[in-house]
CSV table of C-alpha atoms in Angstrom, one decimal:
chain,number,residue,atom,x,y,z
A,1,MET,CA,14.5,84.3,-19.3
A,2,ALA,CA,12.7,81.5,-21.0
A,3,LEU,CA,15.6,79.4,-21.6
A,4,THR,CA,16.7,80.2,-17.9
A,5,GLY,CA,12.9,79.0,-16.3
A,6,THR,CA,13.3,75.7,-18.9
A,7,GLY,CA,17.1,74.9,-17.6
A,8,ALA,CA,16.1,75.6,-13.6
A,9,ALA,CA,12.7,73.1,-14.4
A,10,ARG,CA,15.3,70.3,-15.7
A,11,ARG,CA,17.9,70.4,-13.3
A,12,ARG,CA,15.3,70.4,-10.5
A,13,ARG,CA,13.3,67.3,-11.6
A,14,ARG,CA,17.4,66.1,-11.2
A,15,ALA,CA,17.2,66.3,-8.2
A,16,GLU,CA,14.4,65.4,-6.9
A,17,ALA,CA,14.9,61.9,-9.0
A,18,LEU,CA,17.8,61.8,-7.0
A,19,GLU,CA,16.2,62.4,-3.6
A,20,ARG,CA,13.1,60.3,-4.5
A,21,PRO,CA,14.2,57.5,-7.0
A,22,GLU,CA,10.8,55.9,-7.6
A,23,TYR,CA,11.5,52.1,-7.5
A,24,GLY,CA,8.6,51.0,-9.8
A,25,TRP,CA,10.6,49.1,-11.8
A,26,ILE,CA,12.4,46.7,-9.9
A,27,TRP,CA,8.9,44.9,-10.1
A,28,LYS,CA,9.5,43.3,-13.4
A,29,PRO,CA,12.7,41.3,-12.7
A,30,LEU,CA,10.3,39.6,-9.4
A,31,LEU,CA,7.7,39.1,-11.6
A,32,ALA,CA,9.3,37.3,-13.6
A,33,LEU,CA,11.6,35.8,-10.7
A,34,VAL,CA,8.4,34.9,-9.1
A,35,GLY,CA,7.3,33.2,-12.8
A,36,ALA,CA,10.7,31.2,-13.7
A,37,TYR,CA,9.8,29.9,-9.6
A,38,LEU,CA,6.1,28.1,-10.8
A,39,LEU,CA,6.9,26.8,-14.1
A,40,VAL,CA,9.9,24.5,-12.0
A,41,THR,CA,7.4,23.4,-9.1
A,42,VAL,CA,4.9,22.5,-11.7
A,43,ALA,CA,7.4,20.5,-14.6
A,44,LEU,CA,8.7,18.9,-10.8
A,45,GLY,CA,5.7,18.5,-10.4
A,46,ILE,CA,4.9,16.5,-13.3
A,47,TRP,CA,7.7,14.5,-12.6
A,48,TRP,CA,7.6,13.6,-9.3
A,49,SER,CA,3.8,12.3,-9.6
A,50,ARG,CA,4.9,9.7,-12.0
A,51,VAL,CA,4.5,5.9,-11.0
A,52,PRO,CA,8.4,3.8,-10.8
A,53,ALA,CA,9.1,1.3,-13.0
A,54,ALA,CA,7.5,-2.6,-11.8
A,55,PHE,CA,10.6,-4.4,-11.1
A,56,ASP,CA,11.6,-8.2,-11.2
A,57,VAL,CA,12.0,-9.1,-7.8
A,58,GLU,CA,14.7,-12.0,-8.3
A,59,GLN,CA,16.7,-9.3,-9.9
A,60,ALA,CA,15.8,-7.2,-6.0
A,61,THR,CA,17.1,-10.3,-4.5
A,62,ALA,CA,20.1,-10.2,-5.9
A,63,GLU,CA,21.4,-6.5,-5.4
A,64,ARG,CA,19.9,-7.5,-1.7
A,65,ARG,CA,22.3,-10.1,-0.9
A,66,GLY,CA,24.7,-8.6,-2.7
A,67,GLU,CA,27.6,-11.5,-1.8
A,68,GLN,CA,25.5,-13.6,-1.0
A,69,ALA,CA,23.6,-14.1,-4.3
A,70,SER,CA,26.2,-16.6,-5.4
A,71,THR,CA,25.0,-19.3,-2.6
A,72,PRO,CA,21.3,-20.4,-2.2
A,73,ALA,CA,19.1,-19.0,-0.7
A,74,ALA,CA,16.7,-20.2,2.4
A,75,ARG,CA,13.4,-19.7,2.0
A,76,GLY,CA,11.8,-16.5,2.9
A,77,ALA,CA,14.8,-14.5,0.6
A,78,VAL,CA,12.7,-13.2,-1.9
A,79,THR,CA,9.9,-11.9,0.5
A,80,THR,CA,12.6,-9.7,2.7
A,81,ALA,CA,14.2,-8.9,-0.6
A,82,THR,CA,11.2,-7.3,-2.0
A,83,LEU,CA,10.0,-5.7,0.3
A,84,MET,CA,13.6,-3.7,0.8
A,85,THR,CA,13.0,-2.8,-2.1
A,86,ALA,CA,9.5,-1.9,-2.0
A,87,VAL,CA,10.0,0.0,1.2
A,88,HIS,CA,13.1,1.8,-0.9
A,89,THR,CA,11.2,2.8,-3.9
A,90,LEU,CA,9.2,5.6,-1.7
A,91,LEU,CA,12.8,6.9,-0.5
A,92,ASP,CA,14.2,6.9,-4.1
A,93,LYS,CA,11.9,7.5,-6.9
A,94,PRO,CA,11.7,11.5,-8.4
A,95,GLY,CA,10.8,13.5,-5.4
A,96,GLY,CA,11.5,11.1,-2.7
A,97,TYR,CA,8.8,10.1,0.3
A,98,LEU,CA,6.2,13.1,-1.0
A,99,ARG,CA,3.2,12.4,1.6
A,100,ASN,CA,5.1,14.6,4.2
A,101,ASP,CA,6.7,17.3,3.0
A,102,ILE,CA,5.9,21.5,3.7
A,103,ALA,CA,7.1,22.8,0.8
A,104,PRO,CA,5.9,23.1,-2.6
A,105,PRO,CA,5.7,21.2,-5.2
A,106,GLY,CA,5.5,18.4,-3.0
A,107,LEU,CA,3.0,20.1,-0.4
A,108,TRP,CA,0.6,20.8,-3.4
A,109,LEU,CA,0.8,17.1,-4.8
A,110,ASP,CA,-1.6,14.7,-3.5
A,111,ASN,CA,-1.7,11.5,-6.2
A,112,MET,CA,1.2,10.5,-5.1
A,113,PRO,CA,1.1,11.1,-1.3
A,114,ASN,CA,-1.8,8.8,-1.8
A,115,TRP,CA,-0.1,6.6,-3.9
A,116,GLU,CA,2.5,6.6,-1.6
A,117,LEU,CA,-0.1,5.0,1.5
A,118,GLY,CA,-1.0,2.5,-0.6
A,119,VAL,CA,1.9,1.1,-1.2
A,120,LEU,CA,3.4,1.6,2.9
A,121,THR,CA,0.0,-0.1,3.6
A,122,GLN,CA,1.2,-3.4,2.2
A,123,ALA,CA,4.7,-2.8,3.3
A,124,ARG,CA,3.0,-2.6,7.0
A,125,ASP,CA,0.8,-5.5,6.5
A,126,LEU,CA,3.6,-8.1,5.3
A,127,SER,CA,6.5,-6.2,8.3
A,128,ARG,CA,3.5,-7.2,10.4
A,129,ALA,CA,3.3,-11.0,9.0
A,130,LEU,CA,7.2,-11.2,8.3
A,131,SER,CA,6.8,-12.8,12.1
A,132,VAL,CA,4.7,-15.6,12.0
A,133,MET,CA,6.1,-17.5,8.9
A,134,GLU,CA,9.4,-17.4,10.7
A,135,PRO,CA,9.6,-19.4,13.5
A,136,GLY,CA,12.5,-18.1,15.4
A,137,ASP,CA,13.4,-15.3,16.9
A,138,HIS,CA,13.9,-11.6,15.6
A,139,PRO,CA,14.2,-8.9,16.8
A,140,ALA,CA,14.4,-7.4,13.2
A,141,LEU,CA,12.2,-8.7,12.1
A,142,GLU,CA,9.3,-7.1,15.0
A,143,GLU,CA,11.8,-4.0,14.9
A,144,ALA,CA,11.1,-3.4,10.9
A,145,ALA,CA,7.4,-3.5,11.2
A,146,GLU,CA,8.2,-1.1,14.7
A,147,ARG,CA,9.4,1.8,12.2
A,148,LEU,CA,6.7,0.9,9.1
A,149,ARG,CA,4.7,1.6,12.3
A,150,GLY,CA,4.4,5.2,12.2
A,151,ASP,CA,3.0,7.8,10.9
A,152,SER,CA,3.2,8.9,7.6
A,153,ARG,CA,3.2,12.6,7.6
A,154,ASP,CA,5.6,13.1,9.9
A,155,TRP,CA,8.5,15.2,9.4
A,156,LEU,CA,10.2,16.1,12.4
A,157,TYR,CA,12.2,14.1,14.2
A,158,PRO,CA,12.3,11.4,13.7
A,159,SER,CA,10.5,11.4,10.2
A,160,THR,CA,8.7,8.7,7.8
A,161,GLU,CA,12.3,8.8,5.5
A,162,GLN,CA,14.2,8.0,8.9
A,163,ARG,CA,11.9,5.3,10.5
A,164,LEU,CA,12.1,3.8,6.9
A,165,GLU,CA,15.7,3.7,6.9
A,166,GLU,CA,15.4,2.2,10.3
A,167,ALA,CA,13.5,-1.2,9.4
A,168,LEU,CA,15.9,-1.2,5.8
A,169,ALA,CA,18.3,-1.4,7.9
A,170,SER,CA,16.4,-4.0,10.5
A,171,LEU,CA,15.4,-6.0,7.4
A,172,GLY,CA,18.6,-6.0,5.6
A,173,GLY,CA,20.2,-7.6,9.1
A,174,TYR,CA,17.6,-10.0,8.5
A,175,LEU,CA,18.0,-10.9,5.2
A,176,THR,CA,22.0,-11.5,5.9
A,177,ALA,CA,21.1,-13.9,8.9
A,178,LEU,CA,19.2,-15.7,6.1
A,179,GLY,CA,21.8,-16.0,4.1
A,180,GLU,CA,24.5,-17.2,7.3
A,181,GLN,CA,22.2,-19.5,8.4
A,182,GLY,CA,22.3,-21.8,5.0
A,183,ASP,CA,18.3,-23.5,5.6
A,184,ALA,CA,16.7,-21.3,8.2
A,185,GLY,CA,14.2,-18.8,7.2
A,186,PHE,CA,10.1,-19.4,6.5
A,187,THR,CA,8.3,-22.2,7.9
A,188,ALA,CA,6.0,-23.7,4.6
A,189,GLY,CA,2.8,-22.4,5.3
A,190,ALA,CA,3.5,-20.6,8.2
A,191,GLY,CA,1.4,-17.3,8.4
A,192,LEU,CA,-0.1,-17.4,4.6
A,193,SER,CA,-3.7,-17.8,6.0
A,194,ALA,CA,-3.4,-15.0,7.8
A,195,TRP,CA,-1.6,-12.4,5.7
A,196,LEU,CA,-4.5,-12.8,2.6
A,197,GLU,CA,-6.9,-12.8,4.8
A,198,GLN,CA,-5.6,-8.8,5.5
A,199,VAL,CA,-4.6,-8.0,1.5
A,200,ALA,CA,-8.6,-8.9,1.6
A,201,TRP,CA,-9.5,-7.0,4.3
A,202,ARG,CA,-8.2,-3.8,2.4
A,203,LEU,CA,-9.0,-4.8,-1.1
A,204,ASP,CA,-12.2,-5.0,0.5
A,205,ASP,CA,-12.2,-2.3,2.5
A,206,LEU,CA,-10.2,0.0,-0.7
A,207,GLY,CA,-13.5,-1.0,-3.2
A,208,ARG,CA,-15.9,0.2,-1.0
A,209,ARG,CA,-14.4,3.7,0.0
A,210,LEU,CA,-14.5,3.5,-4.0
A,211,SER,CA,-17.6,3.4,-5.0
A,212,ALA,CA,-18.4,5.2,-2.6
A,213,SER,CA,-17.9,8.1,-5.5
A,214,VAL,CA,-21.3,6.6,-6.9
A,215,GLY,CA,-23.4,9.0,-7.5
A,216,SER,CA,-26.5,6.2,-8.0
A,217,ARG,CA,-26.0,3.1,-5.7
A,218,GLU,CA,-27.9,0.8,-7.4
A,219,GLN,CA,-25.5,0.7,-10.1
A,220,LEU,CA,-23.9,-1.3,-6.7
A,221,ARG,CA,-25.5,-4.3,-7.0
A,222,ASP,CA,-23.9,-6.0,-9.8
A,223,LEU,CA,-21.1,-6.1,-7.5
A,224,ASP,CA,-21.4,-8.0,-4.8
A,225,ILE,CA,-21.8,-4.5,-2.8
A,226,GLU,CA,-25.2,-3.6,-0.3
A,227,PRO,CA,-25.2,0.4,-0.9
A,228,ASP,CA,-26.0,0.3,2.2
A,229,GLU,CA,-23.6,-0.6,4.1
A,230,LEU,CA,-21.4,1.5,2.0
A,231,PRO,CA,-19.4,4.7,4.0
A,232,PRO,CA,-21.1,8.7,3.3
A,233,ARG,CA,-20.6,9.8,-0.5
A,234,THR,CA,-17.0,10.6,-1.0
A,235,PRO,CA,-16.2,14.5,-1.6
A,236,TRP,CA,-15.7,15.1,-5.7
A,237,HIS,CA,-12.0,17.0,-3.9
A,238,ARG,CA,-11.2,13.1,-2.2
A,239,VAL,CA,-12.0,10.4,-5.7
A,240,ASP,CA,-8.9,11.0,-6.1
A,241,ASP,CA,-7.2,10.2,-2.8
A,242,ILE,CA,-8.7,7.2,-3.1
A,243,PHE,CA,-8.3,6.5,-6.4
A,244,PHE,CA,-4.3,6.7,-6.4
A,245,GLU,CA,-4.3,4.7,-3.0
A,246,ALA,CA,-5.7,1.6,-4.7
A,247,ARG,CA,-2.8,2.6,-7.2
A,248,GLY,CA,-0.6,2.3,-5.0
A,249,THR,CA,-2.3,-0.6,-3.6
A,250,GLY,CA,-2.2,-2.6,-7.0
A,251,TRP,CA,1.8,-1.9,-7.4
A,252,ALA,CA,3.5,-2.7,-4.7
A,253,LEU,CA,0.8,-6.1,-4.1
A,254,PRO,CA,1.5,-8.0,-7.0
A,255,HIS,CA,5.2,-7.9,-6.3
A,256,LEU,CA,5.3,-9.3,-3.2
A,257,LEU,CA,2.9,-11.6,-4.2
A,258,GLU,CA,5.1,-13.0,-6.7
A,259,ALA,CA,8.2,-12.8,-3.9
A,260,VAL,CA,6.2,-14.7,-1.9
A,261,ARG,CA,5.0,-17.3,-4.3
A,262,ARG,CA,9.1,-18.0,-5.4
A,263,ASP,CA,9.2,-18.3,-1.9
A,264,GLN,CA,5.9,-21.1,-1.1
A,265,ALA,CA,6.2,-22.7,-3.5
A,266,ASP,CA,5.5,-26.1,-2.6
A,267,VAL,CA,3.1,-24.8,-0.7
A,268,LEU,CA,1.2,-23.6,-3.6
A,269,GLU,CA,1.5,-26.6,-5.2
A,270,ARG,CA,0.4,-29.0,-2.7
A,271,ALA,CA,-2.8,-27.4,-2.3
A,272,ALA,CA,-3.0,-27.1,-5.6
A,273,VAL,CA,-3.9,-22.6,-5.5
A,274,LEU,CA,-0.9,-21.6,-8.2
A,275,GLY,CA,-3.7,-21.0,-11.0
A,276,GLU,CA,-5.4,-19.1,-7.9
A,277,TRP,CA,-2.4,-17.0,-7.1
A,278,GLU,CA,-1.3,-15.6,-10.5
A,279,MET,CA,-5.4,-14.8,-11.5
A,280,LEU,CA,-4.6,-12.9,-8.5
A,281,VAL,CA,-1.5,-11.5,-9.6
A,282,ALA,CA,-3.1,-10.5,-13.0
A,283,GLU,CA,-6.2,-9.4,-11.1
A,284,LEU,CA,-4.3,-6.7,-9.5
A,285,GLU,CA,-1.7,-5.4,-12.4
A,286,ARG,CA,-4.7,-4.6,-14.8
A,287,THR,CA,-5.7,-1.8,-12.2
A,288,GLN,CA,-2.5,0.1,-12.7
A,289,ARG,CA,-4.0,0.4,-16.1
A,290,ARG,CA,-2.3,3.8,-18.6
A,291,LEU,CA,-5.0,6.0,-17.3
A,292,TRP,CA,-5.4,8.5,-20.3
A,293,SER,CA,-7.7,11.5,-18.8
A,294,PRO,CA,-5.5,13.9,-16.7
A,295,VAL,CA,-7.8,13.6,-14.2
A,296,VAL,CA,-9.7,10.9,-12.4
A,297,LEU,CA,-13.5,11.3,-13.6
A,298,ASN,CA,-16.5,10.5,-11.9
A,299,GLY,CA,-19.7,9.6,-14.3
A,300,SER,CA,-22.2,7.3,-14.7
A,301,GLY,CA,-23.4,4.0,-15.9
A,302,PHE,CA,-22.7,4.6,-20.7
A,303,GLY,CA,-22.6,9.1,-20.2
A,304,LEU,CA,-20.2,10.7,-21.7
A,305,PHE,CA,-17.1,11.2,-18.9
A,306,ALA,CA,-15.9,7.1,-17.5
A,307,ASN,CA,-16.5,6.6,-14.1
A,308,HIS,CA,-12.3,5.8,-12.8
A,309,SER,CA,-13.0,5.0,-9.2
A,310,LEU,CA,-16.2,2.5,-10.4
A,311,VAL,CA,-14.2,0.9,-12.7
A,312,MET,CA,-10.7,0.8,-9.8
A,313,ALA,CA,-13.9,-0.8,-7.6
A,314,ASN,CA,-13.9,-3.5,-10.5
A,315,HIS,CA,-10.7,-5.2,-10.3
A,316,VAL,CA,-9.9,-4.4,-6.5
A,317,ILE,CA,-12.9,-6.7,-4.9
A,318,ARG,CA,-12.3,-9.4,-8.5
A,319,ALA,CA,-8.9,-9.4,-6.6
A,320,ARG,CA,-11.1,-9.1,-2.6
A,321,ASP,CA,-12.6,-12.4,-4.1
A,322,LEU,CA,-9.6,-14.5,-4.9
A,323,ALA,CA,-7.5,-13.2,-2.3
A,324,ARG,CA,-10.2,-14.7,0.5
A,325,GLU,CA,-10.9,-17.9,-1.6
A,326,LEU,CA,-6.4,-18.1,-1.0
A,327,ALA,CA,-6.6,-18.2,2.2
A,328,ALA,CA,-9.8,-20.2,2.9
A,329,ALA,CA,-7.4,-22.5,1.0
A,330,LEU,CA,-3.8,-22.2,2.6
A,331,GLU,CA,-5.8,-22.1,5.9
A,332,VAL,CA,-4.9,-26.1,6.7
A,333,PRO,CA,-1.2,-26.3,5.6
A,334,PRO,CA,-1.0,-29.8,2.8
A,335,ALA,CA,-1.0,-32.6,3.5
A,336,GLY,CA,2.7,-33.1,2.4
A,337,LEU,CA,3.7,-30.7,4.1
A,338,ALA,CA,3.0,-32.3,7.4
A,339,ALA,CA,5.8,-32.7,10.3
A,340,PRO,CA,6.8,-36.4,9.9
A,341,GLU,CA,5.5,-36.7,13.8
A,342,ALA,CA,2.3,-35.7,12.9
A,343,TYR,CA,2.3,-39.0,9.9
A,344,GLN,CA,3.5,-41.4,13.1
A,345,GLU,CA,0.6,-40.5,15.0
A,346,GLU,CA,-2.5,-39.8,13.0
A,347,ALA,CA,-1.8,-42.4,10.5
A,348,PRO,CA,-2.2,-45.7,12.6
A,349,ILE,CA,-6.1,-44.4,14.0
A,350,GLU,CA,-8.7,-45.0,12.1
A,351,PRO,CA,-11.9,-43.8,13.3
A,352,PRO,CA,-15.1,-46.7,14.3
A,353,VAL,CA,-17.5,-46.9,12.3
A,354,GLU,CA,-20.5,-45.9,14.5
A,355,GLU,CA,-18.4,-43.2,15.3
A,356,VAL,CA,-18.9,-41.9,12.3
A,357,GLU,CA,-22.0,-42.3,11.5
A,358,ARG,CA,-22.6,-40.5,15.0
A,359,ARG,CA,-21.2,-37.7,13.9
A,360,GLU,CA,-23.1,-37.6,10.0
A,361,GLY,CA,-26.2,-37.3,12.1
A,362,ALA,CA,-24.5,-34.5,14.8
A,363,GLY,CA,-24.6,-32.6,11.5
A,364,GLY,CA,-20.7,-32.0,11.4
A,365,GLU,CA,-21.1,-29.9,14.4
A,366,SER,CA,-17.3,-30.5,16.1
A,367,PRO,CA,-14.4,-30.8,13.5
A,368,PRO,CA,-11.9,-33.6,14.1
A,369,PRO,CA,-9.3,-33.6,16.3
A,370,ALA,CA,-6.2,-32.3,13.9
A,371,LEU,CA,-8.2,-29.6,12.4
A,372,GLU,CA,-9.3,-28.5,16.1
A,373,SER,CA,-5.0,-28.1,17.2
A,374,LEU,CA,-4.1,-27.0,13.2
A,375,GLU,CA,-6.8,-23.7,14.2
A,376,GLU,CA,-5.6,-23.2,18.7
A,377,LEU,CA,-1.9,-22.4,16.6
A,378,ARG,CA,-3.6,-21.0,14.1
A,379,GLU,CA,-4.9,-18.4,16.7
A,380,ASP,CA,-1.5,-18.1,18.9
A,381,ASP,CA,-0.2,-17.4,14.8
A,382,ARG,CA,-2.0,-14.3,14.8
A,383,ALA,CA,-2.4,-13.4,18.3
A,384,GLY,CA,-1.8,-9.2,17.7
A,385,GLU,CA,-3.4,-8.8,14.3
A,386,PRO,CA,-6.4,-7.7,13.3
A,387,ALA,CA,-9.2,-9.4,13.0
A,388,PRO,CA,-9.5,-9.1,9.1
A,389,ARG,CA,-12.9,-9.4,7.0
A,390,ALA,CA,-14.4,-12.9,6.3
A,391,ALA,CA,-17.2,-12.6,5.3
A,392,ASP,CA,-19.2,-9.6,3.6
A,393,ASP,CA,-21.8,-9.7,6.0
A,394,GLU,CA,-19.2,-9.2,9.0
A,395,GLU,CA,-18.7,-6.0,11.1
A,396,PRO,CA,-15.7,-4.3,9.4
A,397,MET,CA,-12.0,-4.7,11.5
A,398,PRO,CA,-12.0,-2.4,14.6
A,399,PRO,CA,-9.0,-0.4,14.2
A,400,GLU,CA,-5.5,-1.0,16.0
A,401,THR,CA,-3.8,1.9,16.3
A,402,ASP,CA,-3.9,5.4,14.4
A,403,GLU,CA,-0.5,4.6,13.5
A,404,TYR,CA,-2.0,0.8,11.0
A,405,GLN,CA,-5.1,1.3,10.1
A,406,ALA,CA,-4.0,3.4,7.2
A,407,PRO,CA,-7.5,4.0,5.2
A,408,ALA,CA,-9.3,5.4,8.2
A,409,SER,CA,-6.5,7.2,10.4
A,410,GLU,CA,-4.7,8.9,7.5
A,411,GLU,CA,-7.9,10.7,5.4
A,412,GLU,CA,-9.3,11.5,9.4
A,413,ARG,CA,-5.9,13.4,10.0
A,414,GLY,CA,-6.4,16.1,7.7
A,415,ALA,CA,-5.3,14.7,4.3
A,416,SER,CA,-6.9,16.2,1.8
A,417,GLY,CA,-7.7,15.9,-1.9
A,418,GLY,CA,-6.6,19.5,-2.6
A,419,GLU,CA,-3.0,19.5,-1.9
């Protein structure tokens, strides 16, 4: 009987196992799949967060010009090709454009998306300046500037990637036209001062936001920054966002400045500012030094931890001062590049002695007529451009549009350091 009861119990257990199976074993492969997915996304996130290497502007120009590379380039070809390469880097780097990602691992990253914002902001500014540097009517330049001006977080149609591709196509069409038109190209020195003023304003804004992460505001007086004029203190989870935006700016600007230097070498040489130009590039390249810490530290003074934002602000503010000096030096085109008819009109004119004495006695309040006309021309060239900061004590430039005023609008639309 005992054996019979044991066999019956065994059969009942088998029947129950078949009728009501237990699926506890299925969690093991699911956990393995989730673990593998997290491992792959973390590895991809580390790879995608690597900053692209610098490129040579001459080689980039030759690649962009293609078959036209064997012919002499018109003034502006290097600048246009370098701008195209900088924009293409946003699309071609590991992971592609990440700022508008809505899925992991791009959704979890914040350093590289803010680096992309710094590069994109400088590309927008230069694309707007190209229409001033170019004397003719080229709708392709205006179209490229319009495409770059959109919201950097758009992922629906038209996405940011699509607009960047369209901007590249427009710039490529203009670059091809430069090769076909021979001597056509940028006007010598046109728009340089206005663009440098815009660069200086961007750097000033970055320097202030970087400095706002410092706990003791008195430490900022050595950087020629008034603590009372700073924005509110940066939250701890936003410190790395602003730091990597400055890194992106420091990566893009040396390429663009080097390209402009090659296109406008005669202008810079006659204005005797080649030394200051190289100093500006060198100061921006210092912002690209390797970050040995896995995180952006926010220490103080000579404490145990460094303050990476304060070091970055130091380089950015020095670059801002150099950009302002260059903008002031290039505000009036060098005499050797003036139009010949201007020499014919101005050379015979010699002001009488009594008129000079009267102007000296008046304190030099009214500039010479030639400078007045140049100032009016410069204001016409800057029509539609945002008014850049000229000095520390001026009010900050008001935002033009949400999509163009990148430092303020992008952050206020919800960018956070914990993405």
